[in-house]
Amino acid sequence: MFQVRIHGRGGQGVVTAAELLAVAAFNDGRHAQAFPSFGSERTGAPVVSFCRISEREIRTRSPIDEPDALVIQDATLLRQAGLFAGLRSHGWVLVNTTKTLVAIGVAGFVAELPENHVLGLRATEIALQHLGRPLPNTVLLGGFAALTGAVSLAAVVTAIEDRFSGAMREGNVAAATEAFNLTRGMVGTWATRERSAVGAPPD
Amino acid sequence: MTEQTSSYCQVGSFAVGNRLVDPHLRTVQSDRLRPNALTSGHRACQGCGEALGARFVLDAAMAATDRQLIVVNATGCLEVFSTPYPETAWQVAWMHSLFGNTAAVATGVAAALKVRGDTATRVIAQAGDGGTVDIGFGCLSGMFERNDDVLFVCYDNQAYMNTGVQRSASTPAAARTATTEARGREPGNAFGQGKNLPALAVAHEIPYVATASVAYLHDLEAKVGRAMELHGARYLHVLVPCPLGWGAASRDTIRLARLACETGLFPLFEAAHGEILSATPIRHREPVEAYLRPQRRFAHLFADPPRTDDIARIQAIADRNIGRFDLLGERAGKGSR
Amino acid sequence: MLRQIEGSRAVAEAVALCRPRVVSAYPISPQTHIIEGVGSLVKSGRLKPCEFINVESEFAAMSVSIGAAATGARAYTATSGPGLLDMAEAVFNASGLGLPIVMTVANRAVGAPINIGNDHSDAMALRDSGWIQLFAETNQHAVDLHIQAFRLAERLSVPVMVCMDGFILTHSVERVEIPTQEQVDRYLRPFAPQQVLDPAAPVSIGAMVGPEAFTEVRYLAHARLLEALVCIPELAAEFERVVGRPSGGLVSAYRSEDAETIVVALGSVVGTVKDVVDQMREEGLKIGVVAVTTFRPFPEQALGQALEGAHRVVVIEKAFAVGGRGVLGAQVDALVSDRGTKTYTVVAGLGGRSIPEASLRRVLGEAIRGELGAMSFLDLDRVVVDRELARMAEDPRRAPSTARVPRDVRENAARIV
């Protein structure tokens, strides 16, 4: 079981990100379960969503207390208490930021986690470039696929294509693909690194 | 069948069935083959205005729709006296669900008819004043607002008669009910309260709103007929005296219903899409005292000493109606009828 | 078709496959996505003919369904928590009139304090309303139960509530196999009402019944509801023949055959319990779980059989009778206590409180060791509760403070960390 927790703010597509990740995992032939944090969140408020990916049927409905990966869609959340709670020792962290990991204060995690497991990605910039709107969620999914190997880029692209239409569809696909390639350039191809908890995706 | 003689003065009046006028001018009620939606043998009190009103309305509606009618009925006197299990007095497809949901149930009936393409069958919802202005108002307003294809008829006897005469939002000022006793400094129901449902219906800008009275059968049947020619949400508010609740003689039901109109306390009007179209002029204006005095619910106004102040306030209400609806034809030109 | 889909959307698809003719809609979380989904299918023309009616309250939503069903239309609506209570009078009326309405209840807590999270207080409050109540364990189960619900309702002329955990199921995106229209049409034929408002054959529906016959009428409703205990397994078997998947039924057992400890639960928590059962089995403990799929009518015989041989039964419930005991727990206790089986009620997951596997393992261990009380509350913050109880003891006029408790819980949590 590979468990992901996505942090962001209301309006950034946090819930959609978890759904798209689940659909991508499904497209890869896996079982997946995405669910949002259950509250009446408003635009701008901190929102959390979750996704489990597994080779077997997922039966549990318990909360994800020990995620394998964190996606942080808004770097202003980094100071929030408990943001990194439960992150497993082999885990991954993907942060939407234009700054360095030292500048945003996560350098400590870089030291504790395996090499190339913590990454800052300028997702909002890429989103603005492709969509004209600051929606970093699909960009980060592309980056997530390259960083963790938990899902394939092809599966992410198919999930985006099923979800959006018209310009949003093209823009999101382009943005996710650019993020995937950019991330791969930064951390190396997934195949050259260690296997994630869910095994290799069809590349 | 025994023959009954009609006195000459009834010809041309609006009070009875007009068996002497031309057939096409006669009321549905005067026809021996009338649908008789609410047949005899039910358990209404003697002189019940609501039983009369319901039969008048539904017979006229059945005549207008070739008997293709479904009726949804709120909890209340009308429901209780007509359907004591296992008997029923209804000769029309009829359903009772709850007190407050009649308009919504009727919406469901209309939707079911629409979805199967049945354009012939029409839907009437009916309730007393409690089931209309109080507990049923939420569903009624929703039905109006969606313009569902339902005629909602309120038989207004101005209190909760079924439960023993308690005040409703339709109870008139100064009236004694079991929950507005004729005691203290302000006996009876308070002034300045209550809900004017015909006005609220007009404010929903639905295709048709009318008030009617069991005293004016021709007028009532004509209004039902017009309502059934139209589609969408329609509302008919019928004043139906209650001998028990009003403390009046059973024989005075029609007389009191007429006096309510002639005093100006219950204006008869028609409206469409938010506009008042016409009001029925008062032919013989009466002071409110003529209407109040025969009713024990107002007896405290005529005790010793009399409450002349309250009678004057009720007269002011009547005068305001007369002005608002031009019931004496002063603005429209005198003697319009 | 196998799809990765939100539970609410999957249920909307399933409902549309059942071809309801009148759908009334009133928004309340967490049921909204279901009714939005059905509305979208009507707007797009995929579900037609269908009248989709936006009403002004849940009371109206059920009332519209009553009118539609009485006029011979297949009627559907959905609600949650306070919405179910808003329509309570009409819920009883629908069953009393024998109208085969199907309603999704996306289970939600009932306030005050207001809370939109999941528990079963809503469905339990109306457990005696004369409706059949089915509880879904997964979104696949929810889809299957809705299709069976229409068939069941119309077979018996009794309304059916399909309960699915709000948010936990309704908002989860997971794998669901949606049957084909052809399969559903084969399983569920057009609605042939047992009574109908028809001007050509006028009847009076909803007459007043006095004390001389009311008992008999209620008894007949009871007898009709009990028929469902025979009907439900038959319809589940037929569903499996047509759709090719076992689903539904009265109760569903997992690794309970030789179990000394059996967990009994309703709804989605059963999935978590299954994982816990597997973990505890690996430790050599004889434990299993029985899901109660049909809660009303209560499947006494089927559940009694499923619990045979157990030394102890632990009922995990997302509701309880305040001032009394657990609702399901009391019924299970009545069923097995005379066999010498010990029963425990664990109230869990109230108002959306998560039910962690570790907490379940802990209470089940306590039950096995005989250390668990007959009724307990999972992960209850004892420090906060005791502090408030002490304050109340000091000042007997004082009511429990709903304002203070959340703050105390936060402070307490901070201290523990």
Short mmCIF file of C-alpha atoms in Angstrom, two decimals, chain B residues 67-72 79-80 83-85 87-101 104-116 121 135 138-140 142-143 145-146 148, chain C residues 21-22 49-51 53-57 59-73 89-91 93 97 99 196-210 212-213 217:
data_model
loop_
_atom_site.label_atom_id
_atom_site.label_comp_id
_atom_site.label_asym_id
_atom_site.label_seq_id
_atom_site.Cartn_x
_atom_site.Cartn_y
_atom_site.Cartn_z
CA ARG B 67 -63.86 14.14 -14.54
CA GLN B 68 -60.16 13.61 -15.16
CA LEU B 69 -59.15 14.77 -11.71
CA ILE B 70 -56.90 13.71 -8.84
CA VAL B 71 -57.36 15.40 -5.47
CA VAL B 72 -54.80 15.63 -2.68
CA GLU B 79 -60.28 14.68 5.55
CA VAL B 80 -61.59 13.33 8.85
CA THR B 83 -62.86 9.17 5.14
CA PRO B 84 -63.46 7.34 8.41
CA TYR B 85 -61.93 3.95 7.54
CA GLU B 87 -65.72 4.37 4.40
CA THR B 88 -65.16 7.19 1.96
CA ALA B 89 -67.43 9.94 0.71
CA TRP B 90 -65.17 10.75 -2.26
CA GLN B 91 -66.23 9.90 -5.78
CA VAL B 92 -62.97 11.21 -7.18
CA ALA B 93 -59.44 9.81 -7.08
CA TRP B 94 -58.39 11.15 -3.69
CA MET B 95 -55.40 10.99 -1.43
CA HIS B 96 -54.54 12.20 2.02
CA SER B 97 -50.92 12.22 3.18
CA LEU B 98 -50.18 14.71 5.96
CA PHE B 99 -51.21 18.08 7.35
CA GLY B 100 -48.38 20.21 6.04
CA ASN B 101 -47.30 18.57 2.79
CA ALA B 104 -45.76 18.95 -2.32
CA VAL B 105 -47.71 15.72 -2.65
CA ALA B 106 -49.75 17.37 -5.40
CA THR B 107 -46.49 18.39 -7.08
CA GLY B 108 -45.49 14.73 -7.04
CA VAL B 109 -48.82 13.69 -8.54
CA ALA B 110 -48.52 16.32 -11.27
CA ALA B 111 -44.94 15.23 -12.00
CA ALA B 112 -45.99 11.60 -12.30
CA LEU B 113 -48.75 12.58 -14.76
CA LYS B 114 -46.41 14.79 -16.76
CA VAL B 115 -43.67 12.21 -17.01
CA ARG B 116 -46.04 9.69 -18.53
CA THR B 121 -55.70 14.45 -15.85
CA ILE B 135 -48.16 24.35 8.61
CA GLY B 138 -43.60 26.12 3.14
CA CYS B 139 -44.67 23.44 0.67
CA LEU B 140 -47.31 25.74 -0.83
CA GLY B 142 -42.47 26.01 -3.06
CA MET B 143 -45.21 24.73 -5.32
CA GLU B 145 -42.51 29.29 -6.92
CA ARG B 146 -41.88 26.29 -9.21
CA ASP B 148 -46.19 23.34 -10.68
CA ARG C 21 -39.59 8.79 -13.22
CA VAL C 22 -39.72 11.44 -10.50
CA PRO C 49 -38.32 10.56 -19.13
CA CYS C 50 -37.73 11.87 -15.64
CA GLU C 51 -39.06 14.85 -13.73
CA ILE C 53 -37.78 18.66 -9.02
CA ASN C 54 -35.80 21.07 -6.85
CA VAL C 55 -37.89 21.37 -3.71
CA GLU C 56 -37.80 23.71 -0.72
CA SER C 57 -37.16 21.19 2.06
CA PHE C 59 -40.13 17.35 4.05
CA ALA C 60 -41.22 18.41 0.57
CA ALA C 61 -38.72 16.02 -1.06
CA MET C 62 -40.35 13.04 0.61
CA SER C 63 -43.84 14.45 0.04
CA VAL C 64 -43.24 14.85 -3.69
CA SER C 65 -42.04 11.25 -3.73
CA ILE C 66 -45.23 10.21 -1.93
CA GLY C 67 -47.44 11.93 -4.50
CA ALA C 68 -45.45 10.55 -7.42
CA ALA C 69 -45.39 6.98 -6.12
CA ALA C 70 -49.13 7.10 -5.39
CA THR C 71 -49.68 8.14 -8.99
CA GLY C 72 -47.69 5.19 -10.28
CA ALA C 73 -44.28 6.75 -10.91
CA GLU C 89 -43.31 12.67 9.49
CA ALA C 90 -43.44 12.00 5.76
CA VAL C 91 -41.05 9.05 6.11
CA ASN C 93 -46.36 8.33 6.08
CA LEU C 97 -49.25 4.22 2.76
CA LEU C 99 -45.41 3.45 -1.27
CA VAL C 196 -52.61 4.05 -7.84
CA LEU C 197 -54.54 7.31 -8.09
CA ASP C 198 -56.51 7.02 -11.31
CA PRO C 199 -59.58 9.03 -12.33
CA ALA C 200 -60.85 6.02 -14.28
CA ALA C 201 -60.92 3.89 -11.14
CA PRO C 202 -61.05 6.35 -8.25
CA VAL C 203 -59.86 5.17 -4.86
CA SER C 204 -59.37 7.04 -1.59
CA ILE C 205 -55.84 6.63 -0.27
CA GLY C 206 -54.90 7.62 3.27
CA ALA C 207 -58.11 7.20 5.22
CA MET C 208 -58.34 7.75 8.94
CA VAL C 209 -58.19 4.61 11.06
CA GLY C 210 -59.37 4.62 14.65
CA GLU C 212 -60.74 -0.32 16.51
CA ALA C 213 -58.50 -1.24 13.58
CA VAL C 217 -53.25 -2.25 10.29
#
